[in-house]
Amino acid sequence: RHRRPMKPSEFLLSDLSATASWGGALARALVLQPLPEQAFVIHLSGDLGAGKTEIVRSILRGFGFSGAVKSPTFTLLEPYNLPSFPIYHFDLYRFSTPDQWFDAGFDDTLAGPGLMLLEWPEKALGALARPDLAVRVDVTGRGDERRLVVIAGSGAGQRCLTDLRRELGDGTC
């Protein structure tokens, strides 16, 4: 049985503040998903400085986390144990081979419950299963404008993306 490919959704964000607002809207859409029982995985791709960590920060803020949120570039993983469920922020930028994913034991973390946010997932291609949402962030070159392309990789991801589009309307922020 073949699954229909899911159509990408595009969002045009005027600046980094709009990128943060988009992350907050994504958090509100995620609230509607069954996160505590199983992992919900989001891949965040894009060049350095594109806004991936800003999206993670905004998602955490959307779930009520008020502490510091830093990119785990050197630690590779930063866990956030929220009262309702854990959020795991991975940064795979320093990976040189996909095997490092398994060597670090991250596949065990990904198998558990919670929200998994992975920056630089392309560094572990072949080691990672299809995410619930794949987000590509690009700076357009027009001021601080960013273009996001989001693809749902699961039914839960599609429901989340539908809720996000419903909240944001035409995709411009």
mmCIF file of C-alpha atoms in Angstrom:
data_model
loop_
_atom_site.group_PDB
_atom_site.id
_atom_site.type_symbol
_atom_site.label_atom_id
_atom_site.label_comp_id
_atom_site.label_asym_id
_atom_site.label_seq_id
_atom_site.Cartn_x
_atom_site.Cartn_y
_atom_site.Cartn_z
ATOM 1 C CA ARG A 1 0.000 0.000 0.000
ATOM 2 C CA HIS A 2 1.469 3.329 -1.063
ATOM 3 C CA ARG A 3 1.087 6.473 0.961
ATOM 4 C CA ARG A 4 0.451 9.699 -0.860
ATOM 5 C CA PRO A 5 3.360 12.092 -0.459
ATOM 6 C CA MET A 6 2.353 14.900 1.829
ATOM 7 C CA LYS A 7 2.374 18.346 0.274
ATOM 8 C CA PRO A 8 4.918 20.772 1.769
ATOM 9 C CA SER A 9 3.645 23.920 3.436
ATOM 10 C CA GLU A 10 5.554 27.166 3.061
ATOM 11 C CA PHE A 11 5.721 30.039 5.503
ATOM 12 C CA LEU A 12 7.312 33.413 4.743
ATOM 13 C CA LEU A 13 8.497 35.128 7.916
ATOM 14 C CA SER A 14 9.410 38.812 7.847
ATOM 15 C CA ASP A 15 12.190 38.646 10.460
ATOM 16 C CA LEU A 16 13.588 36.763 13.447
ATOM 17 C CA SER A 17 10.724 38.006 15.639
ATOM 18 C CA ALA A 18 8.221 36.483 13.205
ATOM 19 C CA THR A 19 10.287 33.290 13.312
ATOM 20 C CA ALA A 20 9.858 33.259 17.098
ATOM 21 C CA SER A 21 6.113 33.831 16.689
ATOM 22 C CA TRP A 22 5.954 30.915 14.252
ATOM 23 C CA GLY A 23 7.678 28.687 16.824
ATOM 24 C CA GLY A 24 5.105 29.738 19.426
ATOM 25 C CA ALA A 25 2.285 28.889 17.012
ATOM 26 C CA LEU A 26 3.910 25.503 16.407
ATOM 27 C CA ALA A 27 3.968 24.900 20.190
ATOM 28 C CA ARG A 28 0.229 25.655 20.339
ATOM 29 C CA ALA A 29 -0.382 23.168 17.513
ATOM 30 C CA LEU A 30 1.776 20.587 19.289
ATOM 31 C CA VAL A 31 -0.328 20.900 22.454
ATOM 32 C CA LEU A 32 -3.127 19.209 20.512
ATOM 33 C CA GLN A 33 -0.969 16.166 19.700
ATOM 34 C CA PRO A 34 -0.556 13.042 21.905
ATOM 35 C CA LEU A 35 2.998 13.870 22.985
ATOM 36 C CA PRO A 36 3.265 12.205 26.406
ATOM 37 C CA GLU A 37 2.673 8.624 25.181
ATOM 38 C CA GLN A 38 5.115 8.633 22.294
ATOM 39 C CA ALA A 39 7.891 10.638 20.716
ATOM 40 C CA PHE A 40 7.012 13.437 18.320
ATOM 41 C CA VAL A 41 10.076 14.210 16.217
ATOM 42 C CA ILE A 42 10.834 17.497 14.439
ATOM 43 C CA HIS A 43 13.872 17.891 12.184
ATOM 44 C CA LEU A 44 15.172 21.453 11.781
ATOM 45 C CA SER A 45 17.476 22.058 8.816
ATOM 46 C CA GLY A 46 19.069 25.242 7.545
ATOM 47 C CA ASP A 47 22.313 27.156 7.394
ATOM 48 C CA LEU A 48 24.099 28.559 10.439
ATOM 49 C CA GLY A 49 22.144 31.536 11.770
ATOM 50 C CA ALA A 50 18.960 30.688 9.875
ATOM 51 C CA GLY A 51 16.854 30.566 13.053
ATOM 52 C CA LYS A 52 16.662 26.883 14.031
ATOM 53 C CA THR A 53 17.565 27.509 17.670
ATOM 54 C CA GLU A 54 15.164 30.472 17.784
ATOM 55 C CA ILE A 55 12.366 28.101 16.756
ATOM 56 C CA VAL A 56 13.394 25.651 19.502
ATOM 57 C CA ARG A 57 13.506 28.489 22.044
ATOM 58 C CA SER A 58 10.017 29.628 20.979
ATOM 59 C CA ILE A 59 8.595 26.121 21.216
ATOM 60 C CA LEU A 60 9.980 25.788 24.744
ATOM 61 C CA ARG A 61 8.551 29.193 25.698
ATOM 62 C CA GLY A 62 5.219 28.077 24.229
ATOM 63 C CA PHE A 63 5.223 25.149 26.648
ATOM 64 C CA GLY A 64 5.950 27.459 29.585
ATOM 65 C CA PHE A 65 9.710 26.995 29.956
ATOM 66 C CA SER A 66 11.224 30.291 31.148
ATOM 67 C CA GLY A 67 14.874 29.338 31.689
ATOM 68 C CA ALA A 68 17.846 29.821 29.384
ATOM 69 C CA VAL A 69 17.749 27.961 26.071
ATOM 70 C CA LYS A 70 21.091 27.534 24.377
ATOM 71 C CA SER A 71 22.139 25.571 21.349
ATOM 72 C CA PRO A 72 23.690 22.262 22.467
ATOM 73 C CA THR A 73 26.404 22.467 19.797
ATOM 74 C CA PHE A 74 29.079 21.092 22.128
ATOM 75 C CA THR A 75 26.960 18.970 24.478
ATOM 76 C CA LEU A 76 24.903 17.578 21.539
ATOM 77 C CA LEU A 77 21.768 17.201 23.688
ATOM 78 C CA GLU A 78 19.949 19.472 26.098
ATOM 79 C CA PRO A 79 16.994 17.867 27.926
ATOM 80 C CA TYR A 80 14.143 19.937 29.360
ATOM 81 C CA ASN A 81 12.009 18.044 31.874
ATOM 82 C CA LEU A 82 8.705 19.865 31.764
ATOM 83 C CA PRO A 83 5.881 18.855 34.129
ATOM 84 C CA SER A 84 3.778 17.316 31.342
ATOM 85 C CA PHE A 85 6.514 15.624 29.237
ATOM 86 C CA PRO A 86 10.198 15.958 28.339
ATOM 87 C CA ILE A 87 11.568 17.973 25.446
ATOM 88 C CA TYR A 88 14.942 16.987 24.002
ATOM 89 C CA HIS A 89 16.965 19.465 21.933
ATOM 90 C CA PHE A 90 19.639 17.796 19.805
ATOM 91 C CA ASP A 91 22.285 19.632 17.777
ATOM 92 C CA LEU A 92 24.116 17.295 15.416
ATOM 93 C CA TYR A 93 26.264 19.969 13.739
ATOM 94 C CA ARG A 94 29.526 18.429 14.964
ATOM 95 C CA PHE A 95 28.703 14.920 13.723
ATOM 96 C CA SER A 96 30.990 13.699 10.975
ATOM 97 C CA THR A 97 29.242 10.327 10.419
ATOM 98 C CA PRO A 98 25.706 9.018 11.056
ATOM 99 C CA ASP A 99 27.189 6.284 13.286
ATOM 100 C CA GLN A 100 27.858 8.931 15.935
ATOM 101 C CA TRP A 101 24.088 8.994 16.541
ATOM 102 C CA PHE A 102 24.184 5.382 17.726
ATOM 103 C CA ASP A 103 27.533 5.801 19.496
ATOM 104 C CA ALA A 104 26.007 8.592 21.604
ATOM 105 C CA GLY A 105 23.035 6.371 22.508
ATOM 106 C CA PHE A 106 20.559 8.876 21.116
ATOM 107 C CA ASP A 107 18.439 6.171 19.478
ATOM 108 C CA ASP A 108 17.375 5.110 23.000
ATOM 109 C CA THR A 109 16.270 8.667 23.820
ATOM 110 C CA LEU A 110 14.374 8.942 20.549
ATOM 111 C CA ALA A 111 12.541 5.689 21.314
ATOM 112 C CA GLY A 112 11.034 7.178 24.485
ATOM 113 C CA PRO A 113 8.200 9.637 25.017
ATOM 114 C CA GLY A 114 8.499 13.389 24.555
ATOM 115 C CA LEU A 115 9.141 16.046 21.980
ATOM 116 C CA MET A 116 12.396 15.563 20.056
ATOM 117 C CA LEU A 117 13.826 18.643 18.303
ATOM 118 C CA LEU A 118 16.819 17.826 16.098
ATOM 119 C CA GLU A 119 18.960 20.525 14.507
ATOM 120 C CA TRP A 120 21.190 19.396 11.629
ATOM 121 C CA PRO A 121 19.463 16.006 11.096
ATOM 122 C CA GLU A 122 21.237 15.635 7.744
ATOM 123 C CA LYS A 123 24.421 14.877 9.729
ATOM 124 C CA ALA A 124 22.809 11.589 10.849
ATOM 125 C CA LEU A 125 21.021 10.570 7.641
ATOM 126 C CA GLY A 126 20.499 6.841 7.552
ATOM 127 C CA ALA A 127 20.449 6.635 11.347
ATOM 128 C CA LEU A 128 17.192 8.564 11.725
ATOM 129 C CA ALA A 129 13.673 7.486 10.864
ATOM 130 C CA ARG A 130 11.302 9.826 9.082
ATOM 131 C CA PRO A 131 10.317 12.701 11.391
ATOM 132 C CA ASP A 132 6.769 13.730 12.195
ATOM 133 C CA LEU A 133 7.690 17.187 10.849
ATOM 134 C CA ALA A 134 10.676 18.278 8.777
ATOM 135 C CA VAL A 135 11.306 22.035 8.822
ATOM 136 C CA ARG A 136 13.735 23.714 6.414
ATOM 137 C CA VAL A 137 14.662 27.304 7.387
ATOM 138 C CA ASP A 138 16.290 29.561 4.792
ATOM 139 C CA VAL A 139 17.242 33.232 4.971
ATOM 140 C CA THR A 140 15.914 34.705 1.716
ATOM 141 C CA GLY A 141 18.407 37.564 1.367
ATOM 142 C CA ARG A 142 15.648 40.177 1.654
ATOM 143 C CA GLY A 143 16.508 41.759 5.001
ATOM 144 C CA ASP A 144 15.881 39.326 7.864
ATOM 145 C CA GLU A 145 13.160 37.458 5.971
ATOM 146 C CA ARG A 146 13.028 33.674 6.321
ATOM 147 C CA ARG A 147 11.290 31.036 4.266
ATOM 148 C CA LEU A 148 10.202 27.843 6.002
ATOM 149 C CA VAL A 149 9.225 24.699 4.145
ATOM 150 C CA VAL A 150 7.495 22.173 6.381
ATOM 151 C CA ILE A 151 6.741 18.581 5.422
ATOM 152 C CA ALA A 152 4.682 16.223 7.547
ATOM 153 C CA GLY A 153 6.088 12.696 7.723
ATOM 154 C CA SER A 154 3.315 11.074 9.744
ATOM 155 C CA GLY A 155 -0.390 11.340 10.457
ATOM 156 C CA ALA A 156 0.373 13.142 13.735
ATOM 157 C CA GLY A 157 2.662 15.518 11.847
ATOM 158 C CA GLN A 158 -0.047 16.197 9.267
ATOM 159 C CA ARG A 159 -2.608 16.956 12.007
ATOM 160 C CA CYS A 160 -0.113 19.306 13.668
ATOM 161 C CA LEU A 161 0.659 21.052 10.371
ATOM 162 C CA THR A 162 -3.060 21.406 9.612
ATOM 163 C CA ASP A 163 -3.619 23.023 13.034
ATOM 164 C CA LEU A 164 -0.622 25.319 12.459
ATOM 165 C CA ARG A 165 -1.889 26.413 9.024
ATOM 166 C CA ARG A 166 -5.344 26.987 10.477
ATOM 167 C CA GLU A 167 -3.868 29.361 13.079
ATOM 168 C CA LEU A 168 -1.471 31.196 10.739
ATOM 169 C CA GLY A 169 -3.691 31.486 7.685
ATOM 170 C CA ASP A 170 -1.892 32.293 4.432
ATOM 171 C CA GLY A 171 1.591 31.500 5.733
ATOM 172 C CA THR A 172 3.050 34.989 6.015
ATOM 173 C CA CYS A 173 4.044 36.421 9.390
#
